[in-house]
PDB file of N, CA and C in Angstrom:
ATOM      1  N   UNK A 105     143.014 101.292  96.786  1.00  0.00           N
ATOM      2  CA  UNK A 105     143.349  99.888  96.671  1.00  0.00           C
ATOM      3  C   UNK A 105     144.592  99.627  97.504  1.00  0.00           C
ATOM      4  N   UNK A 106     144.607  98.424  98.138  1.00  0.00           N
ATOM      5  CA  UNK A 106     145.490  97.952  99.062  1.00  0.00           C
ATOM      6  C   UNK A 106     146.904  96.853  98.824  1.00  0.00           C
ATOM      7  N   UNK A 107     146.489  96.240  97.678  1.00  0.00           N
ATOM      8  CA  UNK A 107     147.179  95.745  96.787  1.00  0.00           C
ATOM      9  C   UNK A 107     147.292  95.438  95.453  1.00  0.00           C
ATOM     10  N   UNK A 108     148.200  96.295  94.874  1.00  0.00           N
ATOM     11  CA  UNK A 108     149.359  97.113  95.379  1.00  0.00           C
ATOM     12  C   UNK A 108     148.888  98.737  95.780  1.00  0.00           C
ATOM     13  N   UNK A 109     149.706  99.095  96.463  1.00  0.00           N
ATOM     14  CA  UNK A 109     149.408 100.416  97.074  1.00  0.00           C
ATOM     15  C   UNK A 109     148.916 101.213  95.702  1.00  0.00           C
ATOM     16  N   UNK A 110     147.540 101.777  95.929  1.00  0.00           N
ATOM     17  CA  UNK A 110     147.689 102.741  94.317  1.00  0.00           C
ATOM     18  C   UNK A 110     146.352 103.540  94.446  1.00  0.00           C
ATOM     19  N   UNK A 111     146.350 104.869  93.932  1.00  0.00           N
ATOM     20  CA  UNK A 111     144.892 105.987  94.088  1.00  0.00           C
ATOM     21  C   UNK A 111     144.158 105.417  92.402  1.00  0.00           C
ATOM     22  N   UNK A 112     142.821 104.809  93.048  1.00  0.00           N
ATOM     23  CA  UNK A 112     141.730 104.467  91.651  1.00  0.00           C
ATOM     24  C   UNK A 112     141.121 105.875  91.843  1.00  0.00           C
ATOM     25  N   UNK A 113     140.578 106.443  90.320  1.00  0.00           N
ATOM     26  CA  UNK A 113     139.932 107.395  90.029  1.00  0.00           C
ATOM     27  C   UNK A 113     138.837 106.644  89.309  1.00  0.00           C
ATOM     28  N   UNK A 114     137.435 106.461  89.538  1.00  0.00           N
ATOM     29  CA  UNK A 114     136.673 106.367  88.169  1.00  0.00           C
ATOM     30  C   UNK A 114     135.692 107.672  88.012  1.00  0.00           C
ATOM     31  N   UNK A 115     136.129 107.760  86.571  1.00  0.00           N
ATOM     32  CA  UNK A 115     135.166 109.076  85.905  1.00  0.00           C
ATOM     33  C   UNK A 115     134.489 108.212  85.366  1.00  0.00           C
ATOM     34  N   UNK A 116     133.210 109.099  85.317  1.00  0.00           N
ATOM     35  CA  UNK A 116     131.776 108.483  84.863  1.00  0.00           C
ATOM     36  C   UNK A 116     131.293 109.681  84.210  1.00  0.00           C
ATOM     37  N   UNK A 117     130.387 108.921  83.270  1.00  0.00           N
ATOM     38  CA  UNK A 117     128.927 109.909  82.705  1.00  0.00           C
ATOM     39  C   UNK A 117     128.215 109.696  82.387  1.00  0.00           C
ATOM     40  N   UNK A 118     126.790 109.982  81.968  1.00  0.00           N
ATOM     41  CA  UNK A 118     125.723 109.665  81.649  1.00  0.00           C
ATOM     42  C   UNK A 118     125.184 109.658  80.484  1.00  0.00           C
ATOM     43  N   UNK A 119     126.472 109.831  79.335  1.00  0.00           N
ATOM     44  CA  UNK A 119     125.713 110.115  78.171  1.00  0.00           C
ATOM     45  C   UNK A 119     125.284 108.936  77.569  1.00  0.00           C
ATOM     46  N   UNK A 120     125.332 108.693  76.108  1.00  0.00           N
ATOM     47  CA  UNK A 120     125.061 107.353  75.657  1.00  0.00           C
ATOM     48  C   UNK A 120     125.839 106.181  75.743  1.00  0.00           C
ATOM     49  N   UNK A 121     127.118 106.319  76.140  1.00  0.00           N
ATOM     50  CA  UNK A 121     127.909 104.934  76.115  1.00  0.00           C
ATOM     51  C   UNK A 121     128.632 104.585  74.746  1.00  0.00           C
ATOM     52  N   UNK A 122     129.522 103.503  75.130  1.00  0.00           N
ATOM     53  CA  UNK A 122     130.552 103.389  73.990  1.00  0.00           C
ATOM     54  C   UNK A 122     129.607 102.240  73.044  1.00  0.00           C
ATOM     55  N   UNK A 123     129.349 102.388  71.611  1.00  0.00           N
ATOM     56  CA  UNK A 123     129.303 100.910  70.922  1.00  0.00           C
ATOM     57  C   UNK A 123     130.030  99.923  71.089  1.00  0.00           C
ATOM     58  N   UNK A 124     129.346  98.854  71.387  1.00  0.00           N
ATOM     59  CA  UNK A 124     130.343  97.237  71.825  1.00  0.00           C
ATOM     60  C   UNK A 124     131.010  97.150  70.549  1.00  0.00           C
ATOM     61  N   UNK A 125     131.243  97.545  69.443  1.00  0.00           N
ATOM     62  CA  UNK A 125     131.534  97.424  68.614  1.00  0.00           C
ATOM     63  C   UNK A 125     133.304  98.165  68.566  1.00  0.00           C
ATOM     64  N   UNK A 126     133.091  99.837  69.222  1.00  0.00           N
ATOM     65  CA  UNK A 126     134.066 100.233  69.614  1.00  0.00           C
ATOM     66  C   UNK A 126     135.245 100.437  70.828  1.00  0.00           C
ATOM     67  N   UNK A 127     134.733  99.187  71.690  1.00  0.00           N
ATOM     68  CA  UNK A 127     135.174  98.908  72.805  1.00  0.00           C
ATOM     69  C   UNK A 127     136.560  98.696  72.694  1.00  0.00           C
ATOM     70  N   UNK A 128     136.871  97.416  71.796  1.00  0.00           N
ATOM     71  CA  UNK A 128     138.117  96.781  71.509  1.00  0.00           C
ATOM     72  C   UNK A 128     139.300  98.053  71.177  1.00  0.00           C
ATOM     73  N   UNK A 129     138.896  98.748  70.112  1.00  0.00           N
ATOM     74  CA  UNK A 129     139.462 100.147  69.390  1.00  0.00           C
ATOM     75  C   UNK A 129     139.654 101.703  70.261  1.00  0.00           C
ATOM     76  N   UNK A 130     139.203 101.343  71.946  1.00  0.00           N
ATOM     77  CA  UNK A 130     138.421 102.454  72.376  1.00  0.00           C
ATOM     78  C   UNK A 130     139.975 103.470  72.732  1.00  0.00           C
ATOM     79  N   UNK A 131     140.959 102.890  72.851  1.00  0.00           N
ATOM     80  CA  UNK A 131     141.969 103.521  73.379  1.00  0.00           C
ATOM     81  C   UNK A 131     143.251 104.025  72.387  1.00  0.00           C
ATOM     82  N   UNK A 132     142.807 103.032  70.991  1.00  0.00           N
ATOM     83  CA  UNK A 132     143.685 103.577  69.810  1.00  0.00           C
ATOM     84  C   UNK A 132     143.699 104.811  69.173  1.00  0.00           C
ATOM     85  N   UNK A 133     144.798 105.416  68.997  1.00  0.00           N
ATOM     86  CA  UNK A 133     145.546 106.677  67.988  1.00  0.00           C
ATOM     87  C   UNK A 133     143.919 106.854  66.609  1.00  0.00           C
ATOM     88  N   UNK A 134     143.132 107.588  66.931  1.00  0.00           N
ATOM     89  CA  UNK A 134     142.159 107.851  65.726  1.00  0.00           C
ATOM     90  C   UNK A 134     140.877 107.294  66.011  1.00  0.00           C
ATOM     91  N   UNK A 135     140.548 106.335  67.023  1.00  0.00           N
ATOM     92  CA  UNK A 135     139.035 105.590  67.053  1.00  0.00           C
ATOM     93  C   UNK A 135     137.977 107.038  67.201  1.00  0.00           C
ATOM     94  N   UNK A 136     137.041 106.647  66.638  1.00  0.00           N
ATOM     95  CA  UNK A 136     135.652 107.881  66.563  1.00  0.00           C
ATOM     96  C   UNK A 136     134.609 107.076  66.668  1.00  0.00           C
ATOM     97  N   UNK A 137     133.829 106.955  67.311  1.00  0.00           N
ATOM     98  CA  UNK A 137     132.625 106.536  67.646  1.00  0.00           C
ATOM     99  C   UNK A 137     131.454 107.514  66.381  1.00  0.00           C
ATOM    100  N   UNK A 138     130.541 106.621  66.494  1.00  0.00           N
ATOM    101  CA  UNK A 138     129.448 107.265  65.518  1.00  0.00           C
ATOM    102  C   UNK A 138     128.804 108.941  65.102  1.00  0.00           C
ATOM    103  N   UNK A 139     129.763 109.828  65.946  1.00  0.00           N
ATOM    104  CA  UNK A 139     129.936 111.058  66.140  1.00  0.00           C
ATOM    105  C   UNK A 139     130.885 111.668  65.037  1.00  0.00           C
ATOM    106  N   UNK A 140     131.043 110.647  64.022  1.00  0.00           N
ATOM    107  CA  UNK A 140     131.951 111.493  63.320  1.00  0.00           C
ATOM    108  C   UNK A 140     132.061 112.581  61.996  1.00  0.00           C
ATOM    109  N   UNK A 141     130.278 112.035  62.390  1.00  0.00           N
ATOM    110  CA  UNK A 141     130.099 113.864  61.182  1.00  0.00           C
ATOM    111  C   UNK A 141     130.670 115.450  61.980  1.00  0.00           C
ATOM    112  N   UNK A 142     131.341 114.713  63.406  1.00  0.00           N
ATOM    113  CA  UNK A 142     131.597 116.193  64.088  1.00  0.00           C
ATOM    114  C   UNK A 142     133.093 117.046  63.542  1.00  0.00           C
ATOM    115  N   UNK A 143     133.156 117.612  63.007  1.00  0.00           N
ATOM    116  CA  UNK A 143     134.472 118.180  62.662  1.00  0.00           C
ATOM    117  C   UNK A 143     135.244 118.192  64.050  1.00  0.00           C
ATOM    118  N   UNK A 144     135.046 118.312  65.001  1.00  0.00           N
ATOM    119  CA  UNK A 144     135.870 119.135  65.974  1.00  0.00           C
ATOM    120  C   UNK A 144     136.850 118.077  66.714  1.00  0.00           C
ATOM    121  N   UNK A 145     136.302 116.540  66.912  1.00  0.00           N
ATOM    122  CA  UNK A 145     137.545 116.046  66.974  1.00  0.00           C
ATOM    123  C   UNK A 145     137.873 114.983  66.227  1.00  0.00           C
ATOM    124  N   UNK A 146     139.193 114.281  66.939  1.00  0.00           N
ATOM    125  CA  UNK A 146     140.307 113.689  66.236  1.00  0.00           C
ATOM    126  C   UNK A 146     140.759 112.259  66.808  1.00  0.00           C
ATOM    127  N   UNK A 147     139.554 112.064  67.751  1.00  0.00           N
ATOM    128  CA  UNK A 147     139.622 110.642  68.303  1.00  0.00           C
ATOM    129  C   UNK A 147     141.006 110.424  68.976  1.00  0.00           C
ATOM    130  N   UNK A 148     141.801 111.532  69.457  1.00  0.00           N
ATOM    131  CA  UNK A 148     143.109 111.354  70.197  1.00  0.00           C
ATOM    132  C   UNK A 148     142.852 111.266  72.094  1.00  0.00           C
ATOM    133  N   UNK A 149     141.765 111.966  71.898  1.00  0.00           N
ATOM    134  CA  UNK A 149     142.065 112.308  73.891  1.00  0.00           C
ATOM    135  C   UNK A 149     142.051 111.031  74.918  1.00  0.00           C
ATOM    136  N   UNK A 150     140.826 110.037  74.337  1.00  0.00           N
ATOM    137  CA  UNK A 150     141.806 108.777  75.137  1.00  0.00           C
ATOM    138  C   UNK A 150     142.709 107.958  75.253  1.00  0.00           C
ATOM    139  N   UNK A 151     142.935 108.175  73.549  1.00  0.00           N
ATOM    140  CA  UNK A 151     144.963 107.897  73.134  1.00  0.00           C
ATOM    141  C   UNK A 151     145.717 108.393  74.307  1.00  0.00           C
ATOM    142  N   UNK A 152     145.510 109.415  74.309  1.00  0.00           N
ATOM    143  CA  UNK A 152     146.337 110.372  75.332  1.00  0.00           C
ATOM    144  C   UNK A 152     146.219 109.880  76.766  1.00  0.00           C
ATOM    145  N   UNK A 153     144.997 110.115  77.316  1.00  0.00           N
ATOM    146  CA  UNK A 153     144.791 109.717  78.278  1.00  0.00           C
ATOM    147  C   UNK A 153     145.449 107.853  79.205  1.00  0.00           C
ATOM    148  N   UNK A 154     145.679 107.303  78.029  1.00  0.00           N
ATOM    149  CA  UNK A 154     146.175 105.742  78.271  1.00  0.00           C
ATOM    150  C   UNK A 154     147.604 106.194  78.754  1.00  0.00           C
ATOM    151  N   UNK A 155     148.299 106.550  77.157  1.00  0.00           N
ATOM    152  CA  UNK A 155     149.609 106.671  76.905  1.00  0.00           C
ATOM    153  C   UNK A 155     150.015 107.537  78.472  1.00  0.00           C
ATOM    154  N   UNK A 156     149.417 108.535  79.193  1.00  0.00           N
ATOM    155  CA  UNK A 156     149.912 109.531  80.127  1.00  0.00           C
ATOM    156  C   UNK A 156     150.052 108.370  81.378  1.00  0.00           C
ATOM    157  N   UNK A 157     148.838 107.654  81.751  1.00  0.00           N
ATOM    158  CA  UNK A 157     148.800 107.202  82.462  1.00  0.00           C
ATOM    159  C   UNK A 157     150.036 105.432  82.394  1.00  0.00           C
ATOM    160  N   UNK A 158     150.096 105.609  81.023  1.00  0.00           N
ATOM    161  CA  UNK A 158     151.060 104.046  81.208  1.00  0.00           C
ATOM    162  C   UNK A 158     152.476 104.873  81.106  1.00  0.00           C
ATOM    163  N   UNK A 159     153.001 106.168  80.963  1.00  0.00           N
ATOM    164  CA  UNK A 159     153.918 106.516  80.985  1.00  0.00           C
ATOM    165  C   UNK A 159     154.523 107.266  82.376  1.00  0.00           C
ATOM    166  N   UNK A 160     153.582 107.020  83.541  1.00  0.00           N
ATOM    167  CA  UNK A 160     153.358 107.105  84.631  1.00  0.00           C
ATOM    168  C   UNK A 160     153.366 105.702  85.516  1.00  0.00           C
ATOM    169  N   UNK A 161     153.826 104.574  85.058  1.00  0.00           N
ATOM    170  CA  UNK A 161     152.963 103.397  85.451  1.00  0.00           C
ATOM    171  C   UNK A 161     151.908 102.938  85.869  1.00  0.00           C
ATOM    172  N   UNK A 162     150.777 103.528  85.110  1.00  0.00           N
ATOM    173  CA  UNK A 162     149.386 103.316  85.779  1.00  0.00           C
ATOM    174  C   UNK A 162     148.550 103.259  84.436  1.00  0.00           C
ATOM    175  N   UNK A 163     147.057 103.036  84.269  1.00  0.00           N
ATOM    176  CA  UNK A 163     146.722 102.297  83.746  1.00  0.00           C
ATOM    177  C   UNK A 163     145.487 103.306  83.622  1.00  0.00           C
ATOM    178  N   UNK A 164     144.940 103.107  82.535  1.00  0.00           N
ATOM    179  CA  UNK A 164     143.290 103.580  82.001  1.00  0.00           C
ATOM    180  C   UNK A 164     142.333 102.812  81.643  1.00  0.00           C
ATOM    181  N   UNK A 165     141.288 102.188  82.214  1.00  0.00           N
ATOM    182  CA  UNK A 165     140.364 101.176  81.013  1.00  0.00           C
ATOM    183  C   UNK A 165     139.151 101.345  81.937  1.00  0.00           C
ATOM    184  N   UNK A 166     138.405 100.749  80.890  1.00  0.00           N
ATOM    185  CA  UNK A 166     137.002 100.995  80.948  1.00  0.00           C
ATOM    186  C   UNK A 166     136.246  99.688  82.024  1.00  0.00           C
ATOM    187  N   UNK A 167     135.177 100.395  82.491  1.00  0.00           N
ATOM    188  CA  UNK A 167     134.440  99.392  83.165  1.00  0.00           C
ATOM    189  C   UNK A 167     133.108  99.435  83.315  1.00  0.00           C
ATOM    190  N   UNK A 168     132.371  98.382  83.361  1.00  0.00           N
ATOM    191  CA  UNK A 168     131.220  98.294  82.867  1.00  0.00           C
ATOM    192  C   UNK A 168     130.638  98.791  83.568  1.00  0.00           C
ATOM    193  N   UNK A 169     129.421  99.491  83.717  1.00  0.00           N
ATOM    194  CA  UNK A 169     128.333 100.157  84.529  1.00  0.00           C
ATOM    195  C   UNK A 169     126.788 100.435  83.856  1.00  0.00           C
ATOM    196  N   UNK A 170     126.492 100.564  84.674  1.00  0.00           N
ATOM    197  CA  UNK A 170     124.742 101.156  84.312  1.00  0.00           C
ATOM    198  C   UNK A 170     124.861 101.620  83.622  1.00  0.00           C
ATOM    199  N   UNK A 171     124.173 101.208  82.156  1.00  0.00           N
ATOM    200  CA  UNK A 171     124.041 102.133  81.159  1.00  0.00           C
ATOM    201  C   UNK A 171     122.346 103.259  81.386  1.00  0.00           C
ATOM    202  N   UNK A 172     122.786 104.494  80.886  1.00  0.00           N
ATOM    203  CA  UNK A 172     123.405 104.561  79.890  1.00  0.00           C
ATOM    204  C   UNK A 172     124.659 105.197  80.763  1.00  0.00           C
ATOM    205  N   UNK A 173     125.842 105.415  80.146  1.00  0.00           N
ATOM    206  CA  UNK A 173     126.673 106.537  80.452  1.00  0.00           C
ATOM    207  C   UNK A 173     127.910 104.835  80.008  1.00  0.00           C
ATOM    208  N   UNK A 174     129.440 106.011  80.924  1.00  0.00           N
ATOM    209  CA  UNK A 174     130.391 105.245  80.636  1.00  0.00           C
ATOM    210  C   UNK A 174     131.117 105.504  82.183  1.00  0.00           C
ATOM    211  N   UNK A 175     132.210 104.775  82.434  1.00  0.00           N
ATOM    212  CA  UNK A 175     132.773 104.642  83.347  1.00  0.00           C
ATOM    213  C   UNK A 175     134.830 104.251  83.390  1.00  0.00           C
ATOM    214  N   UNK A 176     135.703 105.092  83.634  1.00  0.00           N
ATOM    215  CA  UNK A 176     137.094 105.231  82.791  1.00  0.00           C
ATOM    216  C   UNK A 176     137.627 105.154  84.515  1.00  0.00           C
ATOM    217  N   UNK A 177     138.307 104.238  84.748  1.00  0.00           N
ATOM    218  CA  UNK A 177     139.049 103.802  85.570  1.00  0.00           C
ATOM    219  C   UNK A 177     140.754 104.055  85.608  1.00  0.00           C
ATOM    220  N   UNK A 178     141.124 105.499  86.366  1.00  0.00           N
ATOM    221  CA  UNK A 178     142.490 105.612  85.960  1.00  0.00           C
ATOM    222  C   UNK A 178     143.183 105.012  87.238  1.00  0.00           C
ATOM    223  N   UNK A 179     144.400 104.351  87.249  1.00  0.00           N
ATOM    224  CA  UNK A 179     145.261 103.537  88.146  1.00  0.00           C
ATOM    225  C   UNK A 179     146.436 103.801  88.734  1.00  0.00           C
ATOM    226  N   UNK A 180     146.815 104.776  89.651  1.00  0.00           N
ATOM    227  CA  UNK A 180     147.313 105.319  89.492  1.00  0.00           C
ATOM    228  C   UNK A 180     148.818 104.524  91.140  1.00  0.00           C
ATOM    229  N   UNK A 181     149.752 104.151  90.449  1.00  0.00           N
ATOM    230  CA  UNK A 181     150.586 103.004  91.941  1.00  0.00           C
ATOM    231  C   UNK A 181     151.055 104.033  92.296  1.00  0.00           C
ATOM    232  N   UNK A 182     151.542 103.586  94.317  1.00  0.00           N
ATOM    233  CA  UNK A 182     152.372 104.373  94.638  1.00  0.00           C
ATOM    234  C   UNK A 182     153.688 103.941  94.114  1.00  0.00           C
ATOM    235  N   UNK A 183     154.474 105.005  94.097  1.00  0.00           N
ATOM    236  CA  UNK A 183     156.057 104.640  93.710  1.00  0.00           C
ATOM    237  C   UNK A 183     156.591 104.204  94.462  1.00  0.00           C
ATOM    238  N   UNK A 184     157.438 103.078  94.204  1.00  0.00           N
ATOM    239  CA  UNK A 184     158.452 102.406  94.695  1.00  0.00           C
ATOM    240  C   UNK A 184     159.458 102.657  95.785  1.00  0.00           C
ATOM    241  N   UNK A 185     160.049 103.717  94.421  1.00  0.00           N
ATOM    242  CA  UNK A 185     161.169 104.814  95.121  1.00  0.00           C
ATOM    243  C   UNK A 185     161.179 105.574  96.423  1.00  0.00           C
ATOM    244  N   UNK A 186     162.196 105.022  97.117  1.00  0.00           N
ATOM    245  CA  UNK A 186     162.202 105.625  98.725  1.00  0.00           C
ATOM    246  C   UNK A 186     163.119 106.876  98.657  1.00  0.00           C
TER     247      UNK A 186
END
C-alpha cells in the first residue's frame, strides 16, 4: 500500500469460516467459536495477534472473502522515524 507507506499481509484459509454471529467478538480476550467442546484452546491467539500488531502501530481485521474459509489482514506502517 502506497498510502500510507505500509507491508499488507493477508492470511487466508479454507476452513469453515467465522459465525456472523462471532464476528463483532472475533478479536476479544476469550471469544470461542462453536469449537468449544475442544479443551485445547483459550480463545486468546487473535487477542494476541491484534494487541501485537496495535502495539506495533499496525492493525489486524478481518475481510470478507469466498467462503468457505477466512481471510486476517495484518497492517503493518512504515516508521516514521528517520
Amino acid at each position: 500500500s502506497d498510502e500510507p507507506l505500509a507491508l499488507l499481509i493477508d492470511v487466508r484459509d479454507h476452513g469453515p469460516g467465522i459465525p456472523p454471529e462471532l464476528l463483532p467478538r472475533l478479536f476479544t480476550r476469550g471469544a470461542r467459536g462453536n469449537h468449544v467442546h475442544n479443551p485445547r484452546g483459550h480463545g486468546l491467539g487473535l487477542y494476541i495477534v491484534r494487541r501485537i500488531m496495535e502495539m506495533h502501530g499496525g492493525t489486524a481485521e478481518v475481510h470478507p472473502g469466498a467462503a468457505p474459509g477466512l481471510t486476517l489482514r495484518l497492517v503493518i506502517p512504515q516508521s516514521l522515524a528517520a
